[in-house]
PDB file of C-alpha atoms in Angstrom:
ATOM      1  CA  UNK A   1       0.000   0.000   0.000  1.00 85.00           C
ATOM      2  CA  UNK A   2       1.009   3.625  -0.961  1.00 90.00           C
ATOM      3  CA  UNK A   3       2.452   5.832   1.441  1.00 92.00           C
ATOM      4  CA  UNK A   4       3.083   9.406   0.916  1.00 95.00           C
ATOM      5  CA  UNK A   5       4.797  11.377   3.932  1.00 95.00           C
ATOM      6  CA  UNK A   6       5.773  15.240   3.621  1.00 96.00           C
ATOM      7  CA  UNK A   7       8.401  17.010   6.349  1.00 93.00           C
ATOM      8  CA  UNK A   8       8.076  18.826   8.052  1.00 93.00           C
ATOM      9  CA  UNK A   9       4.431  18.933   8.722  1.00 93.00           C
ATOM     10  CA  UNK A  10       4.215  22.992   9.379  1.00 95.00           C
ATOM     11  CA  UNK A  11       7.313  25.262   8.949  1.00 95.00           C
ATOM     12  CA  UNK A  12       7.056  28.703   9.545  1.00 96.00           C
ATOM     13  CA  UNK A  13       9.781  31.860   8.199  1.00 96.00           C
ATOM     14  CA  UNK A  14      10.699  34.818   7.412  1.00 97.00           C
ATOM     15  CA  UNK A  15       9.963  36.238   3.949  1.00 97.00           C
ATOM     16  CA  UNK A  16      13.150  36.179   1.635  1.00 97.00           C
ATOM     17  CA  UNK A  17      13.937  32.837   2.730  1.00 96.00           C
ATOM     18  CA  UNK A  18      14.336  29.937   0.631  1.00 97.00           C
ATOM     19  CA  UNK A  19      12.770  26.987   1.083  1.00 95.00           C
ATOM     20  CA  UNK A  20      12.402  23.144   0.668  1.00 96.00           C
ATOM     21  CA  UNK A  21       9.643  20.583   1.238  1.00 97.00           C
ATOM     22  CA  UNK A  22       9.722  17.117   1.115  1.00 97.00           C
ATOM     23  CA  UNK A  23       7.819  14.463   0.069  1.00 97.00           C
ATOM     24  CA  UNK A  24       8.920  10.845   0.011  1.00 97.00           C
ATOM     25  CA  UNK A  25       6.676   7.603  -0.578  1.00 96.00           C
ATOM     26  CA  UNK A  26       6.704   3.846  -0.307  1.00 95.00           C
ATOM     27  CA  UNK A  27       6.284   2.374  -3.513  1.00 93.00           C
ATOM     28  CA  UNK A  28       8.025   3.840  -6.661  1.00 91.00           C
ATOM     29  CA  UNK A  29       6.084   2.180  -9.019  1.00 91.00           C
ATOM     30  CA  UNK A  30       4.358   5.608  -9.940  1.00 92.00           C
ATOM     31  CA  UNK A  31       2.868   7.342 -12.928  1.00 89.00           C
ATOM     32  CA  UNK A  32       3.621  11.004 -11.726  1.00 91.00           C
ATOM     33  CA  UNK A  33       4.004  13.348  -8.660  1.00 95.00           C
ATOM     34  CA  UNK A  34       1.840  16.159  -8.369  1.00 94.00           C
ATOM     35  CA  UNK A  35       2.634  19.016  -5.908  1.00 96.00           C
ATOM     36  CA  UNK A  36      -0.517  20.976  -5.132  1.00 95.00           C
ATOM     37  CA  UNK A  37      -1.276  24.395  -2.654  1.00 95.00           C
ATOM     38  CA  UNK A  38      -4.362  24.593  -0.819  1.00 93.00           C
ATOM     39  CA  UNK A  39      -5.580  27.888   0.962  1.00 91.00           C
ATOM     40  CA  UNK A  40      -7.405  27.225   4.271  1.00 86.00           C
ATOM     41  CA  UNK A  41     -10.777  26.153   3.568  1.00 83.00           C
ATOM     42  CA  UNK A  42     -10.553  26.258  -0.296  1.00 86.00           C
ATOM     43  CA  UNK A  43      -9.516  23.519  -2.640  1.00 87.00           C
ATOM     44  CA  UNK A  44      -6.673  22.462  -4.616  1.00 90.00           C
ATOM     45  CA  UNK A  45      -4.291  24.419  -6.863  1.00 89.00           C
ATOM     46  CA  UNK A  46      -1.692  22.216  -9.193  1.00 89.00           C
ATOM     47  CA  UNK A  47       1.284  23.309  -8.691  1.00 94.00           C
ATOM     48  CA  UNK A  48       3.919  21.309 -10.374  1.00 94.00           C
ATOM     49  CA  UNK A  49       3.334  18.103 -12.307  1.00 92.00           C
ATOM     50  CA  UNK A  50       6.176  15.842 -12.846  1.00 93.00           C
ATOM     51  CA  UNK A  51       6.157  12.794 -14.777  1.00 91.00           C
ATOM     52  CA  UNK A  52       7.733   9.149 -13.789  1.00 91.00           C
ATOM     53  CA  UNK A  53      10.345   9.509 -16.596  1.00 91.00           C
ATOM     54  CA  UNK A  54      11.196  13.518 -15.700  1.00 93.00           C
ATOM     55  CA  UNK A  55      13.686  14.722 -13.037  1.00 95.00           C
ATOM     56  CA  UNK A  56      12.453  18.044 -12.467  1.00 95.00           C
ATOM     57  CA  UNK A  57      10.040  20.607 -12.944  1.00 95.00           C
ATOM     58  CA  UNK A  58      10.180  24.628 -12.533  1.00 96.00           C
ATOM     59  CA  UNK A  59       7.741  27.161 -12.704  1.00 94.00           C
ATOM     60  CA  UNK A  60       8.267  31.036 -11.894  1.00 96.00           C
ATOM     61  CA  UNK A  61      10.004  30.404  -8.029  1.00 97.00           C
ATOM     62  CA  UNK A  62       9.081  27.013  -7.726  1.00 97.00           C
ATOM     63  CA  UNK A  63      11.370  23.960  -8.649  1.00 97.00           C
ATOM     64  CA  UNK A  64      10.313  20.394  -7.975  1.00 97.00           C
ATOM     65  CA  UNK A  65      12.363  17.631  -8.003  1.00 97.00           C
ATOM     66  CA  UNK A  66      11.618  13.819  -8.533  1.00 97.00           C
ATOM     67  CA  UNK A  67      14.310  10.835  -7.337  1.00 96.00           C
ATOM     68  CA  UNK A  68      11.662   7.563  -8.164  1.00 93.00           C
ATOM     69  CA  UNK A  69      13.994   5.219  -7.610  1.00 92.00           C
ATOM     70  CA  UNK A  70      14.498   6.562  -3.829  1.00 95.00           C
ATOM     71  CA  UNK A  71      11.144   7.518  -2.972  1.00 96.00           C
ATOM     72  CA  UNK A  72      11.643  11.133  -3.139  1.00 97.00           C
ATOM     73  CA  UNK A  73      10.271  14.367  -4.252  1.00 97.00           C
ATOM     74  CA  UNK A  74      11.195  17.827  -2.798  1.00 98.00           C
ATOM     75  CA  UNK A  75       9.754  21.146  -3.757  1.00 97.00           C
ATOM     76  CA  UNK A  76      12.116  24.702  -3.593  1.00 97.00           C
ATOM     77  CA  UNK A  77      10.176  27.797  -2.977  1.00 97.00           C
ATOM     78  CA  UNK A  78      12.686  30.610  -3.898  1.00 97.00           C
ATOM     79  CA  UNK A  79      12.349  33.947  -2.507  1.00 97.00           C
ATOM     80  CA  UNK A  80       9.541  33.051  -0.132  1.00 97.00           C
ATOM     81  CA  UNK A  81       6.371  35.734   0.162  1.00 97.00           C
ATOM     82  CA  UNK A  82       3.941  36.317   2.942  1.00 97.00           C
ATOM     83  CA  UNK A  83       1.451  35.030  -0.474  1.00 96.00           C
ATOM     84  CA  UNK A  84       3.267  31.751  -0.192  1.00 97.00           C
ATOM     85  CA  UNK A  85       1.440  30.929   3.090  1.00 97.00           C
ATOM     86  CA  UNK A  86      -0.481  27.987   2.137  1.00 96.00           C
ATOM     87  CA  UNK A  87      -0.548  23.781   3.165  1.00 95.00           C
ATOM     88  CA  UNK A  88       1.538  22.143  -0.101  1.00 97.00           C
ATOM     89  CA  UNK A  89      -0.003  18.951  -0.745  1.00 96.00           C
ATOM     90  CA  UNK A  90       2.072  16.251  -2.512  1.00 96.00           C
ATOM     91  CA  UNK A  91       0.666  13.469  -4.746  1.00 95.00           C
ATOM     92  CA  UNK A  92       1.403  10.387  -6.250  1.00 94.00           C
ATOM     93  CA  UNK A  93      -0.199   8.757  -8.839  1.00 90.00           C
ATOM     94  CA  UNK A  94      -0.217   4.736  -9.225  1.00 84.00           C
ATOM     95  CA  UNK A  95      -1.864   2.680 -11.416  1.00 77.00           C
ATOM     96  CA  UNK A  96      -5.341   3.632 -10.792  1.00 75.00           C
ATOM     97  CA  UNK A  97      -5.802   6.541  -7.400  1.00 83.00           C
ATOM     98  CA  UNK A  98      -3.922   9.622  -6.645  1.00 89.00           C
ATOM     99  CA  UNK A  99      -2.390   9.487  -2.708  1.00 91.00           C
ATOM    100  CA  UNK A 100      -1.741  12.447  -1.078  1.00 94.00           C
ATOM    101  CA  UNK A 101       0.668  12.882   1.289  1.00 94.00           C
ATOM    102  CA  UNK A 102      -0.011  14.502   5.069  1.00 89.00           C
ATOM    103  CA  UNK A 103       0.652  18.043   3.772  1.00 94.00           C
ATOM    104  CA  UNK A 104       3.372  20.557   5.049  1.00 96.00           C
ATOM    105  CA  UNK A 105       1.742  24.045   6.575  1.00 95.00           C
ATOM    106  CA  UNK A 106       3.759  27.069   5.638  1.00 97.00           C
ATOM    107  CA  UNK A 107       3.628  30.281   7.005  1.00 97.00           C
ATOM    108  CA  UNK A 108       5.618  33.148   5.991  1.00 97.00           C
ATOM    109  CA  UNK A 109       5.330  36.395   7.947  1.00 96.00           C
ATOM    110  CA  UNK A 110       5.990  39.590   6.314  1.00 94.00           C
TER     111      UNK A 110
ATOM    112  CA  UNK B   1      -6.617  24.713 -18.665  1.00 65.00           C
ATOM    113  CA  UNK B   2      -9.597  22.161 -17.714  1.00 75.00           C
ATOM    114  CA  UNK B   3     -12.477  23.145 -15.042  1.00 86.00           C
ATOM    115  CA  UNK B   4     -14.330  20.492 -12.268  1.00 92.00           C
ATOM    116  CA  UNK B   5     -17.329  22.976 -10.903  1.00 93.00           C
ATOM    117  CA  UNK B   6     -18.619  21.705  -7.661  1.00 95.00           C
ATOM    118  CA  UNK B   7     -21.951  22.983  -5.606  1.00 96.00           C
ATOM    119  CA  UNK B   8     -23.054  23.930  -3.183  1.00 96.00           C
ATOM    120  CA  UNK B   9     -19.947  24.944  -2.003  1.00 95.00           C
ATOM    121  CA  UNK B  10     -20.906  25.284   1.566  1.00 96.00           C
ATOM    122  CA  UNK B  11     -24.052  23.112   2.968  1.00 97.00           C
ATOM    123  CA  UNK B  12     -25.317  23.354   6.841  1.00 97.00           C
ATOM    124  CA  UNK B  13     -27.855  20.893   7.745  1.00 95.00           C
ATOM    125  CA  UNK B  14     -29.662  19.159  10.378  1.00 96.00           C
ATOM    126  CA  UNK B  15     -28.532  15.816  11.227  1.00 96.00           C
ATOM    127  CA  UNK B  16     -30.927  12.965   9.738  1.00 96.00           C
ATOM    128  CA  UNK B  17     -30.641  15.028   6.589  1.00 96.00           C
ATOM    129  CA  UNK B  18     -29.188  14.046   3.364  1.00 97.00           C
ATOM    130  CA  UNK B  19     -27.171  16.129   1.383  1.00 97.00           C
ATOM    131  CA  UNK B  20     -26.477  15.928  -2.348  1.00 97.00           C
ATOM    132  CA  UNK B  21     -23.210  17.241  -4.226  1.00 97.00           C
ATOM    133  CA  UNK B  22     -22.580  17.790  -7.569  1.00 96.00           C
ATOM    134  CA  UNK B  23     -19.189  17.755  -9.711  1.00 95.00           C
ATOM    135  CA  UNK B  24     -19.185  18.892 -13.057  1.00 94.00           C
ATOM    136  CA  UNK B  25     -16.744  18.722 -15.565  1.00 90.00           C
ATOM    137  CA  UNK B  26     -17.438  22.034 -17.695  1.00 89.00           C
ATOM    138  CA  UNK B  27     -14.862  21.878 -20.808  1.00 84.00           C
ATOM    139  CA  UNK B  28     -13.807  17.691 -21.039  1.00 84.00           C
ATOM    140  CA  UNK B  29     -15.250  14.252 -20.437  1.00 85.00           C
ATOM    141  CA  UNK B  30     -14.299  12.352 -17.204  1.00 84.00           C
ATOM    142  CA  UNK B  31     -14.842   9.033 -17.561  1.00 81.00           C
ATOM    143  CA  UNK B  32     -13.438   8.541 -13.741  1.00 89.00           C
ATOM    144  CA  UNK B  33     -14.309  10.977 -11.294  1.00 93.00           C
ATOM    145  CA  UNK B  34     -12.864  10.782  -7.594  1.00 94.00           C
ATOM    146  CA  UNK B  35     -14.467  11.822  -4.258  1.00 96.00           C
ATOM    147  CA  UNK B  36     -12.488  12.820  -1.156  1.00 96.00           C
ATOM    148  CA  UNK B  37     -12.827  13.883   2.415  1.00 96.00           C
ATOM    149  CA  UNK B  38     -10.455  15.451   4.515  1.00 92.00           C
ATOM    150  CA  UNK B  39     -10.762  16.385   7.760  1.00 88.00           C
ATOM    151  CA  UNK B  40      -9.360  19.419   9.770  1.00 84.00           C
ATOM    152  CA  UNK B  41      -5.468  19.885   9.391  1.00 80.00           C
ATOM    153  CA  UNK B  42      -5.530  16.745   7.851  1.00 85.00           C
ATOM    154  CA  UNK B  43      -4.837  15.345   4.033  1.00 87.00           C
ATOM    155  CA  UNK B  44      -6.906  14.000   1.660  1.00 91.00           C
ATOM    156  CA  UNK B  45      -8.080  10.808   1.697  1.00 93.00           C
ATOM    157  CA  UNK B  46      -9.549   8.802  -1.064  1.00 93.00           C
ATOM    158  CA  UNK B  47     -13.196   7.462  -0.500  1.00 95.00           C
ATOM    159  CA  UNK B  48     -14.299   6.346  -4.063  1.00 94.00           C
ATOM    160  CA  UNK B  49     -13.594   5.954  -7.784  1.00 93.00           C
ATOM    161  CA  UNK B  50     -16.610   6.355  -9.978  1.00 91.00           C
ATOM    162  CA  UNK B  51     -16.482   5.374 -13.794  1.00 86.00           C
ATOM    163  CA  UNK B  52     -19.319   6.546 -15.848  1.00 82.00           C
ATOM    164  CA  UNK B  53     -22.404   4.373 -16.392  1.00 80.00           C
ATOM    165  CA  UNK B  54     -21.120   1.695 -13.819  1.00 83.00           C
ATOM    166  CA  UNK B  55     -20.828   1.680  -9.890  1.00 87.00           C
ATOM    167  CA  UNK B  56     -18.484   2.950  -7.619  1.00 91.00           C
ATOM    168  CA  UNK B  57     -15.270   1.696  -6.086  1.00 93.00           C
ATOM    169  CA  UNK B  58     -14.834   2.503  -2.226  1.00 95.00           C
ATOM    170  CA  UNK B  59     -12.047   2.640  -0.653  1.00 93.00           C
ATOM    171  CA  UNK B  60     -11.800   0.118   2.837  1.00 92.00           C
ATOM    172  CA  UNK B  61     -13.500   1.817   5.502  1.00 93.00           C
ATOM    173  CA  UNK B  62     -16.278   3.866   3.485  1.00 95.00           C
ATOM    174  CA  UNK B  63     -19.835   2.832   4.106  1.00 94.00           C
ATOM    175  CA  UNK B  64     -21.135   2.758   0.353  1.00 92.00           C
ATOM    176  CA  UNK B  65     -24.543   3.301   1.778  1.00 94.00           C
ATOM    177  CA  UNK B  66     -23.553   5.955   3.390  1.00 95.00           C
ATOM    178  CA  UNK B  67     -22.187   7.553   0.508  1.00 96.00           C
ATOM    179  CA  UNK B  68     -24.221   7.547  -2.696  1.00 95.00           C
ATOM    180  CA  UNK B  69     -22.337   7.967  -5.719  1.00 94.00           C
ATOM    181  CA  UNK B  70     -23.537   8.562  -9.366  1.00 90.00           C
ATOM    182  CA  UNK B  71     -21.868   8.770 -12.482  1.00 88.00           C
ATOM    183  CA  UNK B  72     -24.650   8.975 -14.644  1.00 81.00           C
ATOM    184  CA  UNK B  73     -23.233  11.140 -17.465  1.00 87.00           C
ATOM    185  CA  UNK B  74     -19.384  11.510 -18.794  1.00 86.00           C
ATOM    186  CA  UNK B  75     -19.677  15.317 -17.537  1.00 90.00           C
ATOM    187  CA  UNK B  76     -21.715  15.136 -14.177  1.00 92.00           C
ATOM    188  CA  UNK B  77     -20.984  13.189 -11.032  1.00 93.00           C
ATOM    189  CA  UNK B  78     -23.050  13.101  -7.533  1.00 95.00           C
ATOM    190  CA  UNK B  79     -22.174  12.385  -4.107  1.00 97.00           C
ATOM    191  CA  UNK B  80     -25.278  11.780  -1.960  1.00 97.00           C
ATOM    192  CA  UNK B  81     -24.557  11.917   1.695  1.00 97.00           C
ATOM    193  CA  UNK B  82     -27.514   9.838   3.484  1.00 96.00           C
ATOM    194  CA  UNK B  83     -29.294  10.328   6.849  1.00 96.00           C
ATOM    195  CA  UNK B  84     -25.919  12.631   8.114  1.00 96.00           C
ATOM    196  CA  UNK B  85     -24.605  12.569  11.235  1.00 96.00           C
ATOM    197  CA  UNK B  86     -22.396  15.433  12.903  1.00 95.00           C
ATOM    198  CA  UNK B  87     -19.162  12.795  12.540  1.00 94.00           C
ATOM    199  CA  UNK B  88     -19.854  13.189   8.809  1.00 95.00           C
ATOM    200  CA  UNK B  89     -19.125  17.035   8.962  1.00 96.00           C
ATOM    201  CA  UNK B  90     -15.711  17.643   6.995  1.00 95.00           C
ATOM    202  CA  UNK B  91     -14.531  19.174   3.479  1.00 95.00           C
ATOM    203  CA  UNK B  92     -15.453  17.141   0.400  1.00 97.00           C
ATOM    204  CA  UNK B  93     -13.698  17.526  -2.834  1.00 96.00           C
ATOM    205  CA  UNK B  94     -14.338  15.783  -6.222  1.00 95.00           C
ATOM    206  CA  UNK B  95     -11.757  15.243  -9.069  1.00 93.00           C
ATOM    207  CA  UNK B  96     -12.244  14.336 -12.270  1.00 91.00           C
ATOM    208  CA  UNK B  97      -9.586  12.773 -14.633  1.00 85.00           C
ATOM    209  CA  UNK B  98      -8.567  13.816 -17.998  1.00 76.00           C
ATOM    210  CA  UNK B  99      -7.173  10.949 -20.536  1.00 68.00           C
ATOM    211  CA  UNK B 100      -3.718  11.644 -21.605  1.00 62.00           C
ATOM    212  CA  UNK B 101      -3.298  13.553 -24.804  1.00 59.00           C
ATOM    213  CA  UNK B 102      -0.947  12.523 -27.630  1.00 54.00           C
ATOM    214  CA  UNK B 103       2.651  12.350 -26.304  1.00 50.00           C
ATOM    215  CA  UNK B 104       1.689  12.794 -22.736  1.00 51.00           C
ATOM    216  CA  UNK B 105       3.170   9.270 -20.600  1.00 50.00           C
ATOM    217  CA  UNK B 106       0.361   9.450 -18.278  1.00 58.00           C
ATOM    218  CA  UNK B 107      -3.615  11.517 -17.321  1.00 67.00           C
ATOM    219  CA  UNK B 108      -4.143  14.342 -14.844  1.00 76.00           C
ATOM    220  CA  UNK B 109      -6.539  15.090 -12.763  1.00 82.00           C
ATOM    221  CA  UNK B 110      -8.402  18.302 -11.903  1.00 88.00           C
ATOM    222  CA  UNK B 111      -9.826  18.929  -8.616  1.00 91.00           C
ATOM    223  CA  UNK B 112     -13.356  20.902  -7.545  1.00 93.00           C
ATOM    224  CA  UNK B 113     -13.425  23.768  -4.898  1.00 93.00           C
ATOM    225  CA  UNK B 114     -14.594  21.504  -2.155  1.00 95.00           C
ATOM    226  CA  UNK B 115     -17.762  21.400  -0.626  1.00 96.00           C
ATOM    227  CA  UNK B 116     -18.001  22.061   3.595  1.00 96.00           C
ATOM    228  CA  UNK B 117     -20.550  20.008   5.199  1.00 96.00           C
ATOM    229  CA  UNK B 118     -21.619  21.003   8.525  1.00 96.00           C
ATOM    230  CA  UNK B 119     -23.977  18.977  10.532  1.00 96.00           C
ATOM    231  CA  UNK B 120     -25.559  20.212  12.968  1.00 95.00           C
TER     232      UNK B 120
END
């Protein structure tokens, strides 16, 4: 069965600072990571989709990274904004469902 | 890029109740359409698959008569929560699933804006 764990589970910095989430799973027979954002109360915004074959992804500040053979996925934040407060859902997709990981809780103050 | 529309978006109700959502695919087809919960400070967690014009798959620990799913059309899927309880108050959020285009190694799923159900 699937596992998806993110550290840490809530982080909280300055703004400026750059940043790194993780995201690491049990079984690397996967399809695709996605990260997502979700705003308190609200629903999902894809973030970054990387496929099983890619290594990386980047749009604007963010930069995800995907290690399949290890489990791993991180996403860098660069630059971090008090707008970048948000929990960052990962997700990985096997054959059939899409798992989602325990979510990290970021919170940058101005 | 594609849209899932969900409603009502918020729903308060009296417990004994049952509450209907809808998920609507408004620009693609989606032959599989997903249904989650998730809880306060907590993830997401998977509760059925629905394919179009056949029943639903749940996930261990869902009561399918609990929750009523319908996929009646490629574009519209319902979740029907029956005779809710105050336990079944949390944040429900469909998906639906686009097939991969030419090229593309694998599909992608959009997700719906969630719908809040408060029991009372």
């Amino acid at each position: 069965k699937q596992e998806v764990t993110q550290i840490p589970a809530a982080l909280s910095v300055p703004e400026g600072e750059n940043l790194v989430l993780n995201c690491s799973f049990t079984d690397s027979a996967i399809y695709n990571l996605q990260w997502f954002r979700q705003d308190p109360g609200k629903g999902l915004t894809s973030l970054l989709l990387i496929q099983s074959s890619q290594r990386e992804q980047t749009s604007g500040r963010l930069n995800a990274s995907l290690d399949k053979s290890s489990g791993r996925s991180t996403l860098y934040i660069a630059a971090s904004q008090p707008g970048d407060s948000a929990t960052y859902l990962c997700a990985v997709r096997g054959t059939d469902k899409l798992i989602f990981g325990t979510g990290t809780r970021l919170q940058v103050f101005p | 890029g594609a849209v899932v529309s969900q409603h009502p978006s918020r729903v308060i109700c009296k417990s004994g109740t049952s509450v209907k959502i809808e998920c609507r695919s408004l620009d693609f087809q989606a032959t599989t359409m997903f249904w989650y919960r998730q809880f306060p400070k907590q993830s997401l967690m998977l509760m059925a698959t629905s394919n179009e014009g056949s029943k639903a798959t749940y996930e261990q620990g869902v009561e399918k008569d609990k929750f009523l799913i319908n996929h009646a059309s490629l574009t519209l899927s319902t979740l029907t929560v029956t005779s809710a309880h105050p336990e079944d108050s949390s944040f429900y959020i469909c998906s639906a699933r686009v097939l991969p285009q030419t090229g593309s190694s694998s599909d992608i799923q959009y997700f719906g804006a969630g719908t809040r159900l408060s029991v009372l």
